[in-house]
């Protein structure tokens, strides 16, 4: 765990702008040498010159490289404590260990497939219960709350339909009923929204996506604002042990430094790709929070700083999504998202393939749906690539 020190050049500074925080926030240089890249401390244990008076004891409990990335995520999410884990799912499962047998949670109906599997196959077995609801519907969320409910867990935007929930309204509702509001902020990134500022208690990231950004690291992060809640997560991080290793911590912090630069490029390309797709006759339906015709547009505009760089769309019936994605040359057919490279996939056959077809169709994920994570390649190359793939559908 790392409680953050908001300092810049040794001075207290809580008012740095986001891009400056990415470079100078948290622990951004090595105290001993001034190295501007935090060293990779591959040490499992630390000498104690006087018993118990040392800063570090054992790297599961605390490691200087991990603390650097933990302090950075705490700073940029406007929290007070950050925690780094070996994967997004390790972060989520650690947070779920705040609860116990008999506890109930209200969960968003379009959460990450791995989260759903964890709830369904692991935590249910341990005696927890869950109600799945569309968190955009506040009345439905409130109706799902029982005396055993301990938390509301959501994503916004969701995967793959990019539904937007009013985060502040959910946090207010949670606190009215003495519940924790927990959000997986992976699809937005802290560049686009900072849920702790909207009243949320715990923010989680799969840092394998936008935060890492370079398709080269699997990692998870958790941030809290309330110090007592931070203590509890810190205890669980050490007790359960799913920590991020020093090498990965360094790689993640290195990637995070350019989050602002990358997000601006992602957002500009996403707007261009959206406008292009919206005008194509082969596209039957498009899901993008920045579409003024999207029912969630007003909420997205209110709470997001940019609409994200994920776009999902359905081809007209009869057009093959598989042929389409296989014909692309620049845009890469792959799972995952938030990479520098544009990634495209067919949820029904790939990321959401494990969900039974009727359940999938019920939640609105059609066979024809395609999910695109817009990267930072030159916009003209992306549009040209999409054009040739659309043209290829007619041959
Ligand atoms: C990828 C992802 C996860 C899981 O993260 P891993 O790093 O792959 O364990 C969780 N939530 C969302 C929204 C994701 O996209």
Short mmCIF file of C-alpha atoms and ligand atoms in Angstrom, two decimals:
data_model
loop_
_atom_site.label_atom_id
_atom_site.label_comp_id
_atom_site.label_asym_id
_atom_site.label_seq_id
_atom_site.Cartn_x
_atom_site.Cartn_y
_atom_site.Cartn_z
CA UNK A 1 0.00 0.00 0.00
CA UNK A 2 1.12 3.55 -0.59
CA UNK A 3 -0.34 6.55 1.13
CA UNK A 4 0.41 9.39 -1.24
CA UNK A 5 2.69 12.34 -0.72
CA UNK A 6 1.58 15.10 -3.04
CA UNK A 7 4.88 16.80 -3.59
CA UNK A 8 6.63 18.43 -6.49
CA UNK A 9 10.35 19.03 -6.14
CA UNK A 10 9.95 18.32 -2.46
CA UNK A 11 7.16 20.86 -1.97
CA UNK A 12 3.59 20.05 -1.08
CA UNK A 13 1.39 20.46 -4.16
CA UNK A 14 -2.15 19.29 -4.46
CA UNK A 15 -3.02 21.53 -7.40
CA UNK A 16 -0.89 20.13 -10.20
CA UNK A 17 -2.73 19.62 -13.46
CA UNK A 18 -3.25 16.06 -14.70
CA UNK A 19 -0.40 15.96 -17.24
CA UNK A 20 2.03 17.38 -14.69
CA UNK A 21 0.89 14.87 -12.06
CA UNK A 22 1.61 12.02 -14.48
CA UNK A 23 5.28 13.09 -14.56
CA UNK A 24 5.86 14.65 -11.15
CA UNK A 25 3.04 13.32 -8.95
CA UNK A 26 3.44 10.68 -6.28
CA UNK A 27 6.98 9.34 -5.96
CA UNK A 28 8.45 10.31 -9.31
CA UNK A 29 12.18 10.11 -8.68
CA UNK A 30 14.60 8.03 -6.66
CA UNK A 31 15.21 9.67 -3.30
CA UNK A 32 18.80 8.43 -2.92
CA UNK A 33 20.19 9.10 -6.40
CA UNK A 34 17.75 11.53 -8.01
CA UNK A 35 17.28 9.05 -10.87
CA UNK A 36 14.27 10.23 -12.84
CA UNK A 37 13.18 6.66 -13.42
CA UNK A 38 12.44 4.81 -10.19
CA UNK A 39 14.84 1.84 -10.02
CA UNK A 40 13.44 -1.67 -10.26
CA UNK A 41 14.00 -2.91 -6.71
CA UNK A 42 14.22 -6.64 -7.25
CA UNK A 43 14.63 -7.31 -3.54
CA UNK A 44 12.50 -9.78 -1.64
CA UNK A 45 13.73 -8.62 1.78
CA UNK A 46 15.40 -5.60 3.38
CA UNK A 47 18.10 -5.24 6.03
CA UNK A 48 16.83 -3.98 9.39
CA UNK A 49 19.78 -2.12 11.03
CA UNK A 50 17.63 -1.66 14.12
CA UNK A 51 14.90 -4.21 14.54
CA UNK A 52 11.54 -2.90 13.27
CA UNK A 53 12.71 0.64 12.44
CA UNK A 54 13.08 0.16 8.71
CA UNK A 55 10.77 1.49 5.99
CA UNK A 56 10.54 -1.87 4.17
CA UNK A 57 10.48 -5.42 5.51
CA UNK A 58 9.49 -7.79 2.76
CA UNK A 59 8.37 -7.01 -0.80
CA UNK A 60 4.88 -8.48 -0.55
CA UNK A 61 4.17 -5.96 2.20
CA UNK A 62 5.92 -3.06 0.51
CA UNK A 63 8.34 -2.47 -2.36
CA UNK A 64 9.72 0.94 -3.45
CA UNK A 65 9.06 0.37 -7.17
CA UNK A 66 5.50 -0.76 -6.49
CA UNK A 67 4.97 2.17 -4.16
CA UNK A 68 5.94 4.59 -6.92
CA UNK A 69 3.15 3.34 -9.19
CA UNK A 70 0.74 3.09 -6.25
CA UNK A 71 1.38 6.72 -5.29
CA UNK A 72 0.94 7.79 -8.91
CA UNK A 73 -2.48 6.17 -9.36
CA UNK A 74 -3.61 7.57 -5.98
CA UNK A 75 -2.56 11.05 -7.11
CA UNK A 76 -4.18 11.02 -10.54
CA UNK A 77 -7.44 9.44 -9.26
CA UNK A 78 -7.61 12.03 -6.43
CA UNK A 79 -7.42 9.34 -3.76
CA UNK A 80 -5.31 8.98 -0.63
CA UNK A 81 -4.03 5.43 -1.10
CA UNK A 82 -3.21 3.26 -4.10
CA UNK A 83 -2.60 -0.48 -4.45
CA UNK A 84 -1.07 -2.44 -7.31
CA UNK A 85 -1.96 -6.03 -8.14
CA UNK A 86 -0.79 -8.73 -10.53
CA UNK A 87 -3.89 -8.28 -12.75
CA UNK A 88 -7.18 -6.45 -12.93
CA UNK A 89 -8.93 -9.56 -11.66
CA UNK A 90 -6.51 -9.85 -8.71
CA UNK A 91 -7.47 -6.26 -7.83
CA UNK A 92 -11.20 -6.99 -8.12
CA UNK A 93 -11.04 -10.25 -6.15
CA UNK A 94 -9.09 -8.53 -3.38
CA UNK A 95 -11.75 -5.81 -3.13
CA UNK A 96 -14.49 -8.48 -3.06
CA UNK A 97 -12.72 -9.99 -0.05
CA UNK A 98 -13.93 -7.00 1.97
CA UNK A 99 -17.18 -8.99 2.12
CA UNK A 100 -18.12 -12.35 3.53
CA UNK A 101 -20.57 -15.21 3.39
CA UNK A 102 -24.14 -13.90 3.64
CA UNK A 103 -23.32 -10.50 2.14
CA UNK A 104 -25.18 -9.30 -0.96
CA UNK A 105 -23.99 -7.02 -3.76
CA UNK A 106 -25.80 -5.22 -6.56
CA UNK A 107 -23.77 -5.61 -9.77
CA UNK A 108 -24.06 -3.90 -13.15
CA UNK A 109 -25.56 -6.11 -15.88
CA UNK A 110 -22.83 -5.45 -18.45
CA UNK A 111 -19.67 -5.92 -16.35
CA UNK A 112 -16.45 -7.42 -17.67
CA UNK A 113 -16.91 -11.13 -18.45
CA UNK A 114 -14.12 -12.17 -16.08
CA UNK A 115 -15.75 -10.24 -13.26
CA UNK A 116 -19.06 -11.97 -13.96
CA UNK A 117 -17.31 -15.37 -13.98
CA UNK A 118 -15.60 -14.58 -10.66
CA UNK A 119 -18.89 -13.61 -9.06
CA UNK A 120 -20.77 -16.54 -10.53
CA UNK A 121 -18.21 -19.33 -10.12
CA UNK A 122 -16.22 -18.27 -7.05
CA UNK A 123 -17.88 -15.79 -4.73
CA UNK A 124 -21.34 -17.39 -4.96
CA UNK A 125 -19.73 -20.65 -3.89
CA UNK A 126 -18.40 -18.83 -0.82
CA UNK A 127 -21.90 -17.85 0.22
CA UNK A 128 -22.21 -14.34 -1.20
CA UNK A 129 -25.27 -13.36 -3.23
CA UNK A 130 -25.57 -10.96 -6.13
CA UNK A 131 -28.34 -9.18 -8.02
CA UNK A 132 -27.52 -8.14 -11.56
CA UNK A 133 -29.19 -4.89 -12.71
CA UNK A 134 -28.82 -2.19 -15.33
CA UNK A 135 -27.21 0.46 -13.12
CA UNK A 136 -28.54 3.24 -15.41
CA UNK A 137 -31.93 2.47 -13.86
CA UNK A 138 -31.68 3.95 -10.34
CA UNK A 139 -35.09 2.65 -9.32
CA UNK A 140 -34.06 -0.89 -10.26
CA UNK A 141 -30.81 -0.53 -8.32
CA UNK A 142 -32.66 0.71 -5.24
CA UNK A 143 -35.25 -2.07 -5.54
CA UNK A 144 -32.44 -4.65 -5.54
CA UNK A 145 -31.03 -3.47 -2.22
CA UNK A 146 -31.77 -5.84 0.69
CA UNK A 147 -30.79 -5.72 4.38
CA UNK A 148 -27.80 -7.93 3.46
CA UNK A 149 -26.54 -5.60 0.70
CA UNK A 150 -23.06 -4.23 1.29
CA UNK A 151 -22.09 -2.61 -2.01
CA UNK A 152 -23.06 -1.47 -5.48
CA UNK A 153 -20.50 -2.47 -8.12
CA UNK A 154 -20.56 -0.97 -11.59
CA UNK A 155 -18.73 -0.10 -14.78
CA UNK A 156 -19.30 3.02 -16.90
CA UNK A 157 -18.80 2.86 -19.85
CA UNK A 158 -19.65 -0.83 -19.94
CA UNK A 159 -18.26 -3.55 -22.16
CA UNK A 160 -19.13 -3.93 -25.04
CA UNK A 161 -22.27 -1.76 -25.27
CA UNK A 162 -20.67 1.33 -23.68
CA UNK A 163 -23.66 2.12 -21.49
CA UNK A 164 -23.20 5.15 -19.26
CA UNK A 165 -24.43 5.23 -15.66
CA UNK A 166 -24.79 8.44 -13.65
CA UNK A 167 -21.92 7.70 -11.26
CA UNK A 168 -22.67 10.48 -8.79
CA UNK A 169 -26.30 9.34 -8.51
CA UNK A 170 -25.19 5.77 -7.76
CA UNK A 171 -22.73 6.96 -5.09
CA UNK A 172 -25.46 9.06 -3.46
CA UNK A 173 -27.87 6.12 -3.52
CA UNK A 174 -25.22 3.80 -2.07
CA UNK A 175 -24.47 6.13 0.81
CA UNK A 176 -28.17 6.68 1.53
CA UNK A 177 -28.32 2.92 2.23
CA UNK A 178 -24.90 2.75 3.97
CA UNK A 179 -23.34 0.80 1.10
CA UNK A 180 -19.99 1.10 -0.61
CA UNK A 181 -19.98 2.35 -4.21
CA UNK A 182 -17.30 0.51 -6.20
CA UNK A 183 -16.46 1.22 -9.84
CA UNK A 184 -14.27 -0.46 -12.42
CA UNK A 185 -12.91 2.63 -14.23
CA UNK A 186 -10.93 0.69 -16.86
CA UNK A 187 -12.86 1.80 -19.96
CA UNK A 188 -12.65 5.50 -19.14
CA UNK A 189 -9.26 5.88 -17.42
CA UNK A 190 -8.69 8.69 -14.90
CA UNK A 191 -8.06 11.08 -17.81
CA UNK A 192 -11.75 10.90 -18.66
CA UNK A 193 -13.36 10.53 -15.24
CA UNK A 194 -12.32 10.51 -11.59
CA UNK A 195 -15.06 8.62 -9.74
CA UNK A 196 -13.72 9.40 -6.24
CA UNK A 197 -14.59 13.05 -6.97
CA UNK A 198 -18.15 11.89 -7.70
CA UNK A 199 -18.47 10.20 -4.31
CA UNK A 200 -17.43 6.65 -5.22
CA UNK A 201 -15.57 4.80 -2.43
CA UNK A 202 -13.33 2.42 -4.37
CA UNK A 203 -11.94 2.75 -7.90
CA UNK A 204 -10.51 -0.30 -9.66
CA UNK A 205 -8.54 -0.55 -12.90
CA UNK A 206 -7.36 -3.25 -15.15
CA UNK A 207 -4.12 -1.36 -15.81
CA UNK A 208 -3.49 -3.84 -18.63
CA UNK A 209 -5.58 -1.46 -20.79
CA UNK A 210 -5.28 2.36 -21.01
CA UNK A 211 -3.05 2.88 -17.97
CA UNK A 212 -0.31 0.55 -19.22
CA UNK A 213 -1.26 1.46 -22.76
CA UNK A 214 1.44 -0.42 -24.67
CA UNK A 215 0.11 -4.01 -24.83
CA UNK A 216 3.01 -5.14 -22.67
CA UNK A 217 1.83 -5.52 -19.07
CA UNK A 218 -0.95 -7.24 -17.10
CA UNK A 219 -1.71 -5.30 -13.92
CA UNK A 220 -4.52 -4.11 -11.65
CA UNK A 221 -4.90 -1.02 -9.47
CA UNK A 222 -7.19 0.02 -6.62
CA UNK A 223 -7.61 3.52 -5.19
CA UNK A 224 -9.47 4.72 -2.10
CA UNK A 225 -10.02 8.12 -0.53
CA UNK A 226 -11.20 7.20 2.97
CA UNK A 227 -8.06 6.34 5.02
CA UNK A 228 -9.81 3.62 7.05
CA UNK A 229 -11.02 1.89 3.88
CA UNK A 230 -7.47 2.24 2.51
CA UNK A 231 -6.15 0.45 5.60
CA UNK A 232 -8.57 -2.43 4.99
CA UNK A 233 -7.56 -2.79 1.33
CA UNK A 234 -3.87 -2.57 2.33
CA UNK A 235 -4.39 -5.34 4.85
CA UNK A 236 -6.08 -7.55 2.22
CA UNK A 237 -3.39 -6.80 -0.38
CA UNK A 238 -0.76 -8.16 1.99
CA UNK A 239 -2.94 -10.94 3.43
CA UNK A 240 -4.04 -12.31 0.04
CA UNK A 241 -0.74 -11.55 -1.68
CA UNK A 242 -1.74 -10.79 -5.28
CA UNK A 243 0.78 -7.95 -5.59
CA UNK A 244 2.35 -6.47 -8.73
CA UNK A 245 6.02 -7.41 -9.16
CA UNK A 246 8.74 -4.70 -9.32
CA UNK A 247 9.46 -5.18 -13.06
CA UNK A 248 5.78 -4.83 -13.95
CA UNK A 249 5.38 -1.89 -11.56
CA UNK A 250 8.16 -0.05 -13.37
CA UNK A 251 6.72 -0.86 -16.79
CA UNK A 252 3.28 0.32 -15.70
CA UNK A 253 4.54 3.60 -14.29
CA UNK A 254 6.54 4.19 -17.47
CA UNK A 255 3.40 3.65 -19.54
CA UNK A 256 1.27 5.87 -17.32
CA UNK A 257 3.51 8.90 -17.84
CA UNK A 258 2.07 9.37 -21.33
CA UNK A 259 -1.58 8.72 -20.44
CA UNK A 260 -2.62 12.33 -21.18
CA UNK A 261 -0.78 12.44 -24.51
CA UNK A 262 -2.18 9.08 -25.52
CA UNK A 263 -5.76 9.81 -24.47
CA UNK A 264 -5.91 13.03 -26.48
CA UNK A 265 -4.74 11.13 -29.57
CA UNK A 266 -7.19 8.26 -28.86
CA UNK A 267 -10.09 10.70 -28.41
CA UNK A 268 -9.39 12.66 -31.61
CA UNK A 269 -9.16 9.44 -33.65
CA UNK A 270 -12.30 8.02 -32.03
CA UNK A 271 -14.31 11.09 -33.04
CA UNK A 272 -13.13 10.74 -36.63
CA UNK A 273 -13.83 7.00 -36.73
CA UNK A 274 -17.29 7.54 -35.20
CA UNK A 275 -18.21 10.17 -37.82
CA UNK A 276 -16.98 7.81 -40.55
CA UNK A 277 -18.91 4.77 -39.25
CA UNK A 278 -22.06 6.79 -38.66
CA UNK A 279 -22.15 7.67 -42.39
CA UNK A 280 -21.53 4.10 -43.68
CA UNK A 281 -24.65 2.33 -45.01
CA UNK A 282 -23.22 -1.07 -43.92
CA UNK A 283 -23.49 -0.03 -40.24
CA UNK A 284 -26.92 -0.82 -38.77
CA UNK A 285 -26.33 0.48 -35.26
CA UNK A 286 -23.55 2.28 -33.46
CA UNK A 287 -22.72 2.44 -29.74
CA UNK A 288 -20.58 5.44 -28.74
CA UNK A 289 -21.27 7.69 -25.72
CA UNK A 290 -20.35 10.76 -27.81
CA UNK A 291 -23.18 10.10 -30.30
CA UNK A 292 -25.84 12.78 -29.70
CA UNK A 293 -28.43 10.12 -30.67
CA UNK A 294 -27.21 7.80 -27.87
CA UNK A 295 -29.73 7.69 -24.98
CA UNK A 296 -26.84 8.08 -22.50
CA UNK A 297 -25.32 11.11 -24.26
CA UNK A 298 -26.44 13.70 -21.68
CA UNK A 299 -25.03 11.73 -18.73
CA UNK A 300 -21.81 11.07 -20.63
CA UNK A 301 -21.43 14.77 -21.43
CA UNK A 302 -22.04 15.68 -17.79
CA UNK A 303 -19.51 13.33 -16.20
CA UNK A 304 -16.88 12.47 -18.82
CA UNK A 305 -13.99 14.59 -20.04
CA UNK A 306 -14.11 13.24 -23.59
CA UNK A 307 -16.26 10.29 -24.64
CA UNK A 308 -13.65 7.56 -24.64
CA UNK A 309 -12.11 5.73 -27.57
CA UNK A 310 -14.22 2.59 -27.62
CA UNK A 311 -16.83 2.24 -30.37
CA UNK A 312 -19.09 -0.75 -30.89
CA UNK A 313 -21.23 -1.22 -33.99
CA UNK A 314 -23.48 -3.74 -35.69
CA UNK A 315 -23.26 -4.53 -39.38
CA UNK A 316 -26.47 -4.77 -41.41
CA UNK A 317 -28.02 -8.27 -41.20
CA UNK A 318 -26.39 -10.61 -43.70
CA UNK A 319 -23.00 -8.88 -43.60
CA UNK A 320 -20.37 -11.02 -41.91
CA UNK A 321 -18.57 -9.41 -38.96
CA UNK A 322 -15.91 -12.13 -39.23
CA UNK A 323 -15.15 -11.32 -42.89
CA UNK A 324 -15.05 -7.63 -41.97
CA UNK A 325 -12.54 -7.94 -39.11
CA UNK A 326 -10.38 -10.45 -41.00
CA UNK A 327 -10.04 -8.06 -43.95
CA UNK A 328 -8.58 -5.25 -41.86
CA UNK A 329 -4.86 -4.69 -42.30
CA UNK A 330 -3.88 -1.87 -39.92
CA UNK A 331 -6.55 -2.42 -37.27
CA UNK A 332 -5.55 -5.60 -35.45
CA UNK A 333 -7.91 -8.49 -34.76
CA UNK A 334 -7.30 -9.13 -31.06
CA UNK A 335 -8.94 -9.13 -27.65
CA UNK A 336 -8.12 -6.41 -25.11
CA UNK A 337 -8.38 -2.63 -25.53
CA UNK A 338 -6.77 0.64 -24.58
CA UNK A 339 -3.57 -0.11 -26.49
CA UNK A 340 -1.69 2.29 -28.75
CA UNK A 341 -2.65 -0.05 -31.59
CA UNK A 342 -6.26 -0.13 -32.78
CA UNK A 343 -7.77 -3.48 -31.75
CA UNK A 344 -10.98 -4.98 -33.10
CA UNK A 345 -12.99 -8.03 -32.10
CA UNK A 346 -16.34 -9.79 -32.41
CA UNK A 347 -17.68 -10.03 -28.82
CA UNK A 348 -20.13 -12.89 -29.55
CA UNK A 349 -17.27 -15.11 -30.73
CA UNK A 350 -14.39 -13.77 -28.65
CA UNK A 351 -14.57 -11.77 -25.39
CA UNK A 352 -18.20 -12.69 -24.67
CA UNK A 353 -18.18 -16.15 -26.28
CA UNK A 354 -18.59 -17.94 -22.95
CA UNK A 355 -21.97 -16.32 -22.29
CA UNK A 356 -24.90 -18.52 -23.49
CA UNK A 357 -26.38 -17.06 -26.70
CA UNK A 358 -29.86 -16.36 -25.27
CA UNK A 359 -28.37 -14.55 -22.26
CA UNK A 360 -26.07 -12.58 -24.55
CA UNK A 361 -28.88 -11.58 -26.91
CA UNK A 362 -31.02 -10.61 -23.92
CA UNK A 363 -28.37 -8.16 -22.77
CA UNK A 364 -28.28 -6.69 -26.31
CA UNK A 365 -25.03 -8.22 -27.60
CA UNK A 366 -25.98 -9.27 -31.15
CA UNK A 367 -24.05 -11.75 -33.29
CA UNK A 368 -23.26 -8.89 -35.72
CA UNK A 369 -21.70 -6.68 -33.03
CA UNK A 370 -18.10 -5.53 -33.50
CA UNK A 371 -16.06 -3.79 -30.77
CA UNK A 372 -13.31 -1.37 -31.80
CA UNK A 373 -10.67 0.10 -29.50
CA UNK A 374 -9.48 3.10 -31.50
CA UNK A 375 -5.69 3.46 -31.33
CA UNK A 376 -3.32 6.28 -32.11
CA UNK A 377 -2.27 5.36 -35.65
CA UNK A 378 -2.66 8.08 -38.29
CA UNK A 379 -6.39 8.73 -38.66
CA UNK A 380 -6.26 8.54 -42.47
CA UNK A 381 -4.78 5.04 -42.33
CA UNK A 382 -7.54 3.90 -39.97
CA UNK A 383 -10.29 5.32 -42.21
CA UNK A 384 -8.67 3.85 -45.34
CA UNK A 385 -8.41 0.46 -43.66
CA UNK A 386 -12.08 0.51 -42.61
CA UNK A 387 -13.08 1.64 -46.12
CA UNK A 388 -11.31 -1.27 -47.83
CA UNK A 389 -12.84 -3.75 -45.36
CA UNK A 390 -16.35 -2.39 -46.00
CA UNK A 391 -15.77 -2.49 -49.75
CA UNK A 392 -14.54 -6.08 -49.41
CA UNK A 393 -17.87 -7.15 -47.89
CA UNK A 394 -19.59 -6.63 -51.26
CA UNK A 395 -17.28 -8.86 -53.28
C1 LIG B 1 -9.57 -6.48 -18.85
C2 LIG B 1 -10.56 -6.03 -17.84
C3 LIG B 1 -10.56 -6.56 -16.54
C4 LIG B 1 -9.61 -7.67 -16.12
O1 LIG B 1 -8.32 -7.20 -16.06
P1 LIG B 1 -7.02 -8.17 -16.23
O2 LIG B 1 -5.91 -7.20 -16.11
O3 LIG B 1 -7.14 -8.79 -17.58
O4 LIG B 1 -7.10 -9.16 -15.13
C5 LIG B 1 -11.46 -6.06 -15.65
N1 LIG B 1 -12.35 -5.11 -15.99
C6 LIG B 1 -12.40 -4.60 -17.23
C7 LIG B 1 -13.41 -3.57 -17.55
C8 LIG B 1 -11.51 -5.05 -18.20
O5 LIG B 1 -11.57 -4.55 -19.44
#
